[in-house]
mmCIF file of C-alpha atoms in Angstrom:
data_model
loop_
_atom_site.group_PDB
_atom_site.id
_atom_site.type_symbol
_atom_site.label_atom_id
_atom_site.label_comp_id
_atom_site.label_asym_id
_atom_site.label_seq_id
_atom_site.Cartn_x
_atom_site.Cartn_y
_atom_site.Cartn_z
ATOM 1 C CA UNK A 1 10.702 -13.466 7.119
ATOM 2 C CA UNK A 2 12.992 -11.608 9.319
ATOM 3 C CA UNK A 3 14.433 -8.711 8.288
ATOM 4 C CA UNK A 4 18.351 -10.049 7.659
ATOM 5 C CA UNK A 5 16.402 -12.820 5.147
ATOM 6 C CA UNK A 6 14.721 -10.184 3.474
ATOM 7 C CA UNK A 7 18.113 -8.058 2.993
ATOM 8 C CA UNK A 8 19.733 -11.510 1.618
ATOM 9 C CA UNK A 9 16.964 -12.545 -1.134
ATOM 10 C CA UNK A 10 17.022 -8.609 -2.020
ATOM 11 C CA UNK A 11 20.878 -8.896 -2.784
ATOM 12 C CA UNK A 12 20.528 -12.319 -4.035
ATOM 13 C CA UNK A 13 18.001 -11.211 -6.719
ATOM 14 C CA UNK A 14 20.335 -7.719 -7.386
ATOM 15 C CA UNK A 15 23.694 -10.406 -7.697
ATOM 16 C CA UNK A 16 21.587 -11.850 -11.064
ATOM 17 C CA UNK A 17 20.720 -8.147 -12.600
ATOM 18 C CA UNK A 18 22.457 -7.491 -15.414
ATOM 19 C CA UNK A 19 24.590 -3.855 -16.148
ATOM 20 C CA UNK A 20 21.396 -2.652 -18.449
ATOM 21 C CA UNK A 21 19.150 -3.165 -15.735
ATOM 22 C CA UNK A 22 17.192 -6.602 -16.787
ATOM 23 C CA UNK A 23 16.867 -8.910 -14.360
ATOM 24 C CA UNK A 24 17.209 -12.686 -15.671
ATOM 25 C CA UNK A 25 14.912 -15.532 -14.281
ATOM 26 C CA UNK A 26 18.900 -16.916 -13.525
ATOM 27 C CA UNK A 27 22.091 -16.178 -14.858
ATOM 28 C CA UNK A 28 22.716 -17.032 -18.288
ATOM 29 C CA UNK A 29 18.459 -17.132 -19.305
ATOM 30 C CA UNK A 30 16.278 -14.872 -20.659
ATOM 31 C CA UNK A 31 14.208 -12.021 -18.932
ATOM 32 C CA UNK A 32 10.900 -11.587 -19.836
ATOM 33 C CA UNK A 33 8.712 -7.971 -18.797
ATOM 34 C CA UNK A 34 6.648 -9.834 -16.308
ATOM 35 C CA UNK A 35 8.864 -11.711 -13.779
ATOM 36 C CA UNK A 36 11.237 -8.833 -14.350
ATOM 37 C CA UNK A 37 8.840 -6.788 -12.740
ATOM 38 C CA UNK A 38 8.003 -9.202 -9.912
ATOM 39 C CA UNK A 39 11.989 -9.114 -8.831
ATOM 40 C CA UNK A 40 12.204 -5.360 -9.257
ATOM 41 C CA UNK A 41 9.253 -5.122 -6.821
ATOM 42 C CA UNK A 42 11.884 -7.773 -4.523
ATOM 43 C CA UNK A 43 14.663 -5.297 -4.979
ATOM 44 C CA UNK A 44 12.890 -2.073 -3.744
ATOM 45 C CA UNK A 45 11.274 -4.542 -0.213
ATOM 46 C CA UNK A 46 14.703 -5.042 0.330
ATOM 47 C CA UNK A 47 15.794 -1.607 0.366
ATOM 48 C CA UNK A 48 17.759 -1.839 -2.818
ATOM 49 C CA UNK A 49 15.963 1.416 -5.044
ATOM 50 C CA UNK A 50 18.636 2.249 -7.554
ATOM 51 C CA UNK A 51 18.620 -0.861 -8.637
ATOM 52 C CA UNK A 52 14.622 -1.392 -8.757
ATOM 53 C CA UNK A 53 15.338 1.991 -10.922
ATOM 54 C CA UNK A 54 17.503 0.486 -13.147
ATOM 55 C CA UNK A 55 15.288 -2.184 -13.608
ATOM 56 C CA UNK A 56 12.328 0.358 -14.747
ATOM 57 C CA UNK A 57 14.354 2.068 -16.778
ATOM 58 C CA UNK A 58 15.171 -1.279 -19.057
ATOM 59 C CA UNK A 59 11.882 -1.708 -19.820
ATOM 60 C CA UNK A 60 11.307 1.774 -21.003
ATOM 61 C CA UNK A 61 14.064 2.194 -23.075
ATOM 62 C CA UNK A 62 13.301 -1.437 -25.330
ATOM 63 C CA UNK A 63 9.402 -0.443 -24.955
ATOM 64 C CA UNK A 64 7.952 -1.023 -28.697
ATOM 65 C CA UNK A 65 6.682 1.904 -30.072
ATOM 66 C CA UNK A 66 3.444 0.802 -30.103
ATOM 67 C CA UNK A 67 3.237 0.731 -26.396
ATOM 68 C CA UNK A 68 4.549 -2.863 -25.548
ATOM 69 C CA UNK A 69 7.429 -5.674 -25.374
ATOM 70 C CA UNK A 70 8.044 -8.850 -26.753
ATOM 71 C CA UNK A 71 7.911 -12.169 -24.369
ATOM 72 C CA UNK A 72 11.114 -12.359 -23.991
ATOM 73 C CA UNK A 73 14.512 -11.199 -24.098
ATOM 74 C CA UNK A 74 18.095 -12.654 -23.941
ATOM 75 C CA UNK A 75 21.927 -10.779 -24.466
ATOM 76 C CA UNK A 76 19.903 -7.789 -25.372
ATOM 77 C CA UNK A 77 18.170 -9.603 -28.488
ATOM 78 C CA UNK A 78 14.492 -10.806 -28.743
ATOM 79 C CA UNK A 79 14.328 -14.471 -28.004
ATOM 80 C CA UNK A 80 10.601 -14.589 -28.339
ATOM 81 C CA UNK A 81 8.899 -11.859 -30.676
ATOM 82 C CA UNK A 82 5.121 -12.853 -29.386
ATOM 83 C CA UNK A 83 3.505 -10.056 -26.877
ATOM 84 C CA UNK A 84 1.472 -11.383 -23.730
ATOM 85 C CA UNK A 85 -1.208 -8.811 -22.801
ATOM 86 C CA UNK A 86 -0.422 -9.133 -19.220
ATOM 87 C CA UNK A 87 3.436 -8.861 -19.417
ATOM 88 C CA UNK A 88 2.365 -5.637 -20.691
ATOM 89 C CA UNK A 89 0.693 -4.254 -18.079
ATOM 90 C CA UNK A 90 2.692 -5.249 -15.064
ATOM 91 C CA UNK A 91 4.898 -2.646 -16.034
ATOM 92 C CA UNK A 92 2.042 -0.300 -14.172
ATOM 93 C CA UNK A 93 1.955 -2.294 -10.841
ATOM 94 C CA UNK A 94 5.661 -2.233 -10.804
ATOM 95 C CA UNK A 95 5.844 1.849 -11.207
ATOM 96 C CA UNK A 96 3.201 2.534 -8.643
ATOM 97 C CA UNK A 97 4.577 -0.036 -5.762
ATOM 98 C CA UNK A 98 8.207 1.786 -6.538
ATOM 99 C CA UNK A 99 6.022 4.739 -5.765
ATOM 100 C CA UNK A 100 4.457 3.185 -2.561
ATOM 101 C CA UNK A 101 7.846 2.124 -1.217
ATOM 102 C CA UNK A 102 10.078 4.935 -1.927
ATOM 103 C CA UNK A 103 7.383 8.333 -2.678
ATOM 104 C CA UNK A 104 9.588 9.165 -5.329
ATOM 105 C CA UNK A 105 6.572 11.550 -7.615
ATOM 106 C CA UNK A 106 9.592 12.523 -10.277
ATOM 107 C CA UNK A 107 9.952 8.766 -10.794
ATOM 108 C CA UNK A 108 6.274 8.787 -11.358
ATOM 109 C CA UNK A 109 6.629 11.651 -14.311
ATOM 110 C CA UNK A 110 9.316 9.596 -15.899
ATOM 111 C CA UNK A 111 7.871 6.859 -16.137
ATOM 112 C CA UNK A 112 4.031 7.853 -16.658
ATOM 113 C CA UNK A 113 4.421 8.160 -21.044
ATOM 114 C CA UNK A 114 6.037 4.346 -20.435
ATOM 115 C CA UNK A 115 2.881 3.256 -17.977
ATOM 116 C CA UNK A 116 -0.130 5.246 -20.382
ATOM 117 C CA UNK A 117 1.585 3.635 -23.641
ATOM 118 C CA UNK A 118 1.458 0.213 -22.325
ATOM 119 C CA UNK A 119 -1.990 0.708 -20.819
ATOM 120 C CA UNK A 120 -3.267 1.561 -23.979
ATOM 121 C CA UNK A 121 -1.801 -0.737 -25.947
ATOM 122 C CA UNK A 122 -3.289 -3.999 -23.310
ATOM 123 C CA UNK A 123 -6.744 -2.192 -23.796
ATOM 124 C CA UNK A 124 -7.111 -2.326 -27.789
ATOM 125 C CA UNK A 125 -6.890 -6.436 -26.635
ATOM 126 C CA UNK A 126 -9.985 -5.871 -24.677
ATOM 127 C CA UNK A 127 -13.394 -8.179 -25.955
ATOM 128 C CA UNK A 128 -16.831 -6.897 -25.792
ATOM 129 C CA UNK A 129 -17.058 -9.260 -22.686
ATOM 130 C CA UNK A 130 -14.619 -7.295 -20.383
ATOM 131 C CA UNK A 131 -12.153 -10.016 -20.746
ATOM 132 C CA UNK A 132 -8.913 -8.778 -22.585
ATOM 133 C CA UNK A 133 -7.109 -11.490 -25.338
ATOM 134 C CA UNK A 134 -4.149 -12.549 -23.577
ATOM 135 C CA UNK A 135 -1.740 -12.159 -26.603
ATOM 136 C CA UNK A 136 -0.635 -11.079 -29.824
ATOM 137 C CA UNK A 137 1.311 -13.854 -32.124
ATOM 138 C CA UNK A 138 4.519 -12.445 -33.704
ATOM 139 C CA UNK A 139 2.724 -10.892 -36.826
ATOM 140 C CA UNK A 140 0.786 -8.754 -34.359
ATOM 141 C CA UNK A 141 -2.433 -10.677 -34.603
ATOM 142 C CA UNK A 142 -4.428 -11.123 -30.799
ATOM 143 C CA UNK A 143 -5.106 -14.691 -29.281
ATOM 144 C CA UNK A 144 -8.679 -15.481 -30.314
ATOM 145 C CA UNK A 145 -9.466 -16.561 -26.811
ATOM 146 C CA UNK A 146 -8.506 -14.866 -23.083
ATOM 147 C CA UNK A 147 -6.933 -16.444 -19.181
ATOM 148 C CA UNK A 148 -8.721 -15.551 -16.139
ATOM 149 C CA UNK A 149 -5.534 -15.496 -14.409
ATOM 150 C CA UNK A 150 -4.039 -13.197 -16.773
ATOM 151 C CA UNK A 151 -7.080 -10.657 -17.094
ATOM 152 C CA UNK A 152 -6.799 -10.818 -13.660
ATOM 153 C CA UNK A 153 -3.767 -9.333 -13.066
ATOM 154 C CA UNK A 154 -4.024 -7.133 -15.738
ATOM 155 C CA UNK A 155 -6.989 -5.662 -13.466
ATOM 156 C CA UNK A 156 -4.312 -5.108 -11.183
ATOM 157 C CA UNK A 157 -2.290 -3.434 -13.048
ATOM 158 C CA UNK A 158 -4.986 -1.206 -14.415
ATOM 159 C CA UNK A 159 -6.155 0.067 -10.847
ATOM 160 C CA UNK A 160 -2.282 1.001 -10.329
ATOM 161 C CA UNK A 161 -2.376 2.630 -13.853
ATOM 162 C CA UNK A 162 -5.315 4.676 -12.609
ATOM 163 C CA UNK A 163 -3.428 5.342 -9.383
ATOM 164 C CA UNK A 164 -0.622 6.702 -10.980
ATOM 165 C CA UNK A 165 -3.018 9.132 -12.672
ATOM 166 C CA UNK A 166 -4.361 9.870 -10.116
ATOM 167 C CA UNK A 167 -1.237 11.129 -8.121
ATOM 168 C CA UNK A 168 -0.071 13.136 -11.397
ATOM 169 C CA UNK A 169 -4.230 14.321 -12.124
ATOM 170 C CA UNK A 170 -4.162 12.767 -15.355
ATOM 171 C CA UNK A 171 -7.609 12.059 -15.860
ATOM 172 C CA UNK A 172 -7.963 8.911 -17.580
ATOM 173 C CA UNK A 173 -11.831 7.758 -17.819
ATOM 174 C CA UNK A 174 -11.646 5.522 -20.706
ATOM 175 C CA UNK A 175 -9.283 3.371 -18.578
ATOM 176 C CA UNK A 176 -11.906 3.225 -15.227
ATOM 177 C CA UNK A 177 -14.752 2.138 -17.712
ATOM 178 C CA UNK A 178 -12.402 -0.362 -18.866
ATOM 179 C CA UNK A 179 -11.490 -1.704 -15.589
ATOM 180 C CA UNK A 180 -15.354 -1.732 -14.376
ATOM 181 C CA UNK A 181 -16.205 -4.025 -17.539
ATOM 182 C CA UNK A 182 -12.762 -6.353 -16.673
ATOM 183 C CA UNK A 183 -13.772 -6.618 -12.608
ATOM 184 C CA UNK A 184 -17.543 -7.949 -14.142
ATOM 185 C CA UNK A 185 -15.417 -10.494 -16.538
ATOM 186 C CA UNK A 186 -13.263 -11.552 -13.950
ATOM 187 C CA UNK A 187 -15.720 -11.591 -10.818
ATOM 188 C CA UNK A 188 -19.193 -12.542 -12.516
ATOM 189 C CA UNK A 189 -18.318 -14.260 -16.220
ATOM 190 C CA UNK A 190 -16.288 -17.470 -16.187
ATOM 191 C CA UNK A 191 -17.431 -18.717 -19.369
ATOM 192 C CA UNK A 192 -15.722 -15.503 -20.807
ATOM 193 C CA UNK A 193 -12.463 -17.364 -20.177
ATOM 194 C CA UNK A 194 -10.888 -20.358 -21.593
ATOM 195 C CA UNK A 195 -10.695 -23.362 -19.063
ATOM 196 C CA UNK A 196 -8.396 -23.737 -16.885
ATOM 197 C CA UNK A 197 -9.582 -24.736 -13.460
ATOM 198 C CA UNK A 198 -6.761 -27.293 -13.321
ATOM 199 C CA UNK A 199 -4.304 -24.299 -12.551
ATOM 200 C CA UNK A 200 -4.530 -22.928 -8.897
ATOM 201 C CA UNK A 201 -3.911 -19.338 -10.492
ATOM 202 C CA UNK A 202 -7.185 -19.302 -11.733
ATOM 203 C CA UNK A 203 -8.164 -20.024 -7.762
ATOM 204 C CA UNK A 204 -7.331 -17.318 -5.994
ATOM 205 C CA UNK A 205 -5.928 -14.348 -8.647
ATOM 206 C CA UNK A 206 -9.495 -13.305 -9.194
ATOM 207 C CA UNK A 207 -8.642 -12.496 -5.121
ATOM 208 C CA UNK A 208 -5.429 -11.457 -5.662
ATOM 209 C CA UNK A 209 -5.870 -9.044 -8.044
ATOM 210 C CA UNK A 210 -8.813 -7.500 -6.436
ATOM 211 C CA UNK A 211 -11.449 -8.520 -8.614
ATOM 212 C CA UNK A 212 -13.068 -10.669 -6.121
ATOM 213 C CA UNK A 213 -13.543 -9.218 -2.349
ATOM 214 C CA UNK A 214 -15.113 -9.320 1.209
ATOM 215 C CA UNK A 215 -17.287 -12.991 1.987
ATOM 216 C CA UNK A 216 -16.837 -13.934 -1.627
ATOM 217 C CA UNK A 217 -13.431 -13.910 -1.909
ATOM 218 C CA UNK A 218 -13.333 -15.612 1.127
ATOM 219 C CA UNK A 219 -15.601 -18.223 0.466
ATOM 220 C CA UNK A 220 -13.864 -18.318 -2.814
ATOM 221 C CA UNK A 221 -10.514 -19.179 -0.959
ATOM 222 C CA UNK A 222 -12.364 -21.461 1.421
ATOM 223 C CA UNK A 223 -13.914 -23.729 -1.067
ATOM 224 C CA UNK A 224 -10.866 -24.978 -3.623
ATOM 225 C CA UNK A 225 -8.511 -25.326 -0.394
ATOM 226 C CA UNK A 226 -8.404 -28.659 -0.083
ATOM 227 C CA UNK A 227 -7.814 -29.099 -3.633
ATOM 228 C CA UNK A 228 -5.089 -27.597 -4.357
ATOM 229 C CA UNK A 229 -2.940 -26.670 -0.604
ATOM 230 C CA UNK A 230 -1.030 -29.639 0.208
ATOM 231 C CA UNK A 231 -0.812 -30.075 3.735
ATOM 232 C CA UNK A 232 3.131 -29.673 5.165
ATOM 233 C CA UNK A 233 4.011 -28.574 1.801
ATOM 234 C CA UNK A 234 2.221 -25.502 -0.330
ATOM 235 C CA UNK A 235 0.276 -24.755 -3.145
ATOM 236 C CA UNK A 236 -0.006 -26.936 -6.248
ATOM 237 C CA UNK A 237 0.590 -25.534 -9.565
ATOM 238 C CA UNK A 238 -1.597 -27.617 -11.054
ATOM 239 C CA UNK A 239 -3.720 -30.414 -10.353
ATOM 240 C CA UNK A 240 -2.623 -33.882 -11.322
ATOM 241 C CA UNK A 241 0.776 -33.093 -10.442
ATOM 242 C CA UNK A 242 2.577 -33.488 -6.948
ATOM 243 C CA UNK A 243 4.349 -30.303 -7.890
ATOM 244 C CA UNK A 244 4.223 -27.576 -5.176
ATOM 245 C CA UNK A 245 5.787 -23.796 -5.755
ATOM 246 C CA UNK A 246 7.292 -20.760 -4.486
ATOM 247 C CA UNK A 247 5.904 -18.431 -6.525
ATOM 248 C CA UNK A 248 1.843 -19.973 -6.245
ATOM 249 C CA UNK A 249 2.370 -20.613 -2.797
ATOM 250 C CA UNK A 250 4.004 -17.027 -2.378
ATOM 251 C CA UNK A 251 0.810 -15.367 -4.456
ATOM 252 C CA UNK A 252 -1.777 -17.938 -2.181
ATOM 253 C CA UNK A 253 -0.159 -15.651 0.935
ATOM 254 C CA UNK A 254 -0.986 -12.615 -0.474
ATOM 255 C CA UNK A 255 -5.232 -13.379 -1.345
ATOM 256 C CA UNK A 256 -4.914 -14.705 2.287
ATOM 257 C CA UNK A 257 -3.804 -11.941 3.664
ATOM 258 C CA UNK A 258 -5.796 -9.079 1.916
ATOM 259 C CA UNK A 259 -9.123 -11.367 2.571
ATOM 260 C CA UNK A 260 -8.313 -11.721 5.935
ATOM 261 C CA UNK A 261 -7.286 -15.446 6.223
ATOM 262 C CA UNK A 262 -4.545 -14.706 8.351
ATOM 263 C CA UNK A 263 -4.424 -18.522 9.836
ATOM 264 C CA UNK A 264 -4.073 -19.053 6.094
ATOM 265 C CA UNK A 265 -1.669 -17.186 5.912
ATOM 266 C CA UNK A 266 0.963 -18.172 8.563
ATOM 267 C CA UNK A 267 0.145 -21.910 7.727
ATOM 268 C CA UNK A 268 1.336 -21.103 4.422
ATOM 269 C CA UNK A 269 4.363 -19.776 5.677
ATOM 270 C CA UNK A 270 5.478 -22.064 7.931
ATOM 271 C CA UNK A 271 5.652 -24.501 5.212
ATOM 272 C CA UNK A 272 7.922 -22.349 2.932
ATOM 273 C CA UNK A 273 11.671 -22.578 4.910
ATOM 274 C CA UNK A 274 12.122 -25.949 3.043
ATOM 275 C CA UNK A 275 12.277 -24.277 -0.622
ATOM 276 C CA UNK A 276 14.382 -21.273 0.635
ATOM 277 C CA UNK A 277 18.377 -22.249 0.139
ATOM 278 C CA UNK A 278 21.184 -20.598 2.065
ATOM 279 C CA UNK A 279 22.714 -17.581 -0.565
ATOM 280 C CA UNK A 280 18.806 -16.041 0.303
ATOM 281 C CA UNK A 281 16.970 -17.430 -3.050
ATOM 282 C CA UNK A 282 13.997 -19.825 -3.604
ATOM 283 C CA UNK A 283 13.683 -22.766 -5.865
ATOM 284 C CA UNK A 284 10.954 -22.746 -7.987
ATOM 285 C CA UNK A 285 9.294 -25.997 -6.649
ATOM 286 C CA UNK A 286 9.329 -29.255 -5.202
ATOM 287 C CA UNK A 287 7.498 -32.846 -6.082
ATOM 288 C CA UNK A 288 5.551 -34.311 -3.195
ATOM 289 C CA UNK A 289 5.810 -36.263 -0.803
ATOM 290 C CA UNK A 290 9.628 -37.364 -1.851
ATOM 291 C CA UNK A 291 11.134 -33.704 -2.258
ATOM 292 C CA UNK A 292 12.709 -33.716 -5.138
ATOM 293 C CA UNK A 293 13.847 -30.586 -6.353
ATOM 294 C CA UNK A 294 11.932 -29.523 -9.985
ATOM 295 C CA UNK A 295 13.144 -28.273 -11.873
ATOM 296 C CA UNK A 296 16.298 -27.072 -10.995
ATOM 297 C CA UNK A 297 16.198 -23.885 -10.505
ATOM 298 C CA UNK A 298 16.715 -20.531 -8.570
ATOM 299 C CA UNK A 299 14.444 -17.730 -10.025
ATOM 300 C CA UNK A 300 14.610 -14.261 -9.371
ATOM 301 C CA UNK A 301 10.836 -13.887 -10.066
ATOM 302 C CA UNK A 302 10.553 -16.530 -7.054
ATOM 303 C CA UNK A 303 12.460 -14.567 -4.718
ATOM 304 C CA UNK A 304 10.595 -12.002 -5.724
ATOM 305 C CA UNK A 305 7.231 -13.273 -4.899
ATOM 306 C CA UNK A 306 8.444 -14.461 -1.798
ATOM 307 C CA UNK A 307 9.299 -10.785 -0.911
ATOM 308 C CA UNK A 308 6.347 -9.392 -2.110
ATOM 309 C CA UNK A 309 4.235 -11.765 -0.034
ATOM 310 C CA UNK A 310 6.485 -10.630 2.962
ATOM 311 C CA UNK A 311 6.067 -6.890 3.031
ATOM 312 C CA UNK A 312 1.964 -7.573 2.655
ATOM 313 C CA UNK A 313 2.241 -9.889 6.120
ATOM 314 C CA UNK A 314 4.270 -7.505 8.146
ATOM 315 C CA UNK A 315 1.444 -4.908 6.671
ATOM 316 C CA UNK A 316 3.858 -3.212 4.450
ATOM 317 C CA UNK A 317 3.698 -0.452 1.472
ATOM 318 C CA UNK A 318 3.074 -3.618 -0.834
ATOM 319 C CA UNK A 319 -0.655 -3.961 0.564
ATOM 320 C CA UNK A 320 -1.473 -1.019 -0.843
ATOM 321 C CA UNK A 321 -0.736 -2.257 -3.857
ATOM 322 C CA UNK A 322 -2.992 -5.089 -3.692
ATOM 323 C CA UNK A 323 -5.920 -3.399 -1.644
ATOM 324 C CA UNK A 324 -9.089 -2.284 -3.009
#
């Protein structure tokens, strides 16, 4: 992306924020913790940091006292009062890549009681496997069984957790003896996981989130291409479907890039101009081979993937959020 197209999907995501700081998948829908995060992270790529503030700042003022939020949120009022384990946690990748971009350490003091509440709260979730239950039902009881993809990034947000404390020398060894049982889940233990090899998430996050590294995650890259990149098009969503997407596609950038499939990488993006629209925003996907728009929809979290995926191919700030 060039740098005016950057500036536009930045604006185009800030345009959708809402005076209290939450950021909407669209106008007039619901926010939820975790693709709020992802189009914060957009905002501060595109140079917009008071408003990537803002957006922090939301989530720590409707943070449950017991250290997390609820699924999702709409006019200021809980639309869904479940709690997914990794909406959780992203709040801790978001803080430290503010941090990355802007080196802002007094944002990292306000918002470190925020980042260690949530932490702690994802890790009561975690199983005697490593894995961690992706969710709590409304009555506060935890999913019986755990997503690869969702572990996954809660990795990632665990090793910016621990960079955070590292920064403000909080020293936090419960949460690296957490992380090295989640990496083992995640990199060594698929039967820990329930099944869902039809989603290319569970693919290439075990990549993404640094679980997975050097000739395996390449190999691991390598091997389910052709099953779920589309030639011309992008990444499938899932198979079975003709349905290709920003936000996979976006994410399928990023493992290339931080395994060093740069090829990959650029192949992926030359395909992408097709699902970008003129104010600057993404649609979420698009049906192979006949191009039909589905579903309908701009989403902020797309843009923000998009952006992410961006800064980590011109080698910016962002791949330090994603490197080992």
């Amino acid at each position: 992306m060039k740098p005016h197209e950057i500036e536009l999907t930045a604006r185009a995501i800030a345009d959708v924020q809402l005076p209290d700081g939450a950021i909407p998948w669209e106008r007039g829908r619901h926010a939820d913790p975790w693709n709020h995060v992802e189009a914060a992270m957009g905002l501060d790529i595109g140079g917009l940091h008071d408003e990537a503030r803002r957006a922090y700042e939301w989530l720590a003022r409707i943070q449950e006292p017991e250290g997390g939020w609820f699924a999702a949120y709409l006019d200021g009022e809980v639309l869904d009062p479940s709690s997914d384990a990794n909406f959780c946690a992203y709040i801790a990748a978001g803080v430290w890549h503010h941090y990355l971009v802007t080196e802002d350490e007094d944002f990292l003091r306000v918002m470190w009681p925020t980042v260690e509440s949530a932490i702690d709260n994802v890790l009561t979730l975690q199983r005697p496997d490593g894995s961690i239950a992706w969710a709590r039902d409304e009555d506060g009881r935890p999913w019986p069984g755990a997503l690869l993809t969702s572990s996954s990034c809660i990795y990632l947000s665990l090793r910016a957790a621990l960079s955070v404390a590292g920064v403000l020398e909080k020293e936090r060894s419960e949460w690296l003896l957490a992380g090295r049982s989640l990496k083992r889940a995640v990199a060594h233990d698929p039967l820990a996981f329930e099944n869902r090899e039809r989603y290319s998430m569970d693919w290439y996050y075990p990549v993404l989130a640094g679980a997975v590294t050097g000739a395996a995650a390449t190999r691991r890259l390598r091997g389910e291409w052709h099953r779920f990149v589309v030639g011309g098009w992008g990444s499938l969503c899932v198979l079975g479907r003709p349905w290709v997407t920003t936000g996979e596609t976006a994410e399928l950038i990023i493992a290339c890039e931080i395994a060093g499939l740069h090829r990959e990488a650029r192949l992926l993006w030359s395909w992408l101009p097709r699902l970008r629209d003129e104010d600057g925003m993404y649609w979420t996907g698009m049906n192979h081979p006949g191009g039909e728009l589905w579903p309908y929809e701009k989403t902020t979290w797309s843009a923000g993937s998009i952006l992410l995926a961006a800064d980590v191919s011109r080698g910016g700030p962002t791949k330090d959020l994603f490197r080992r």
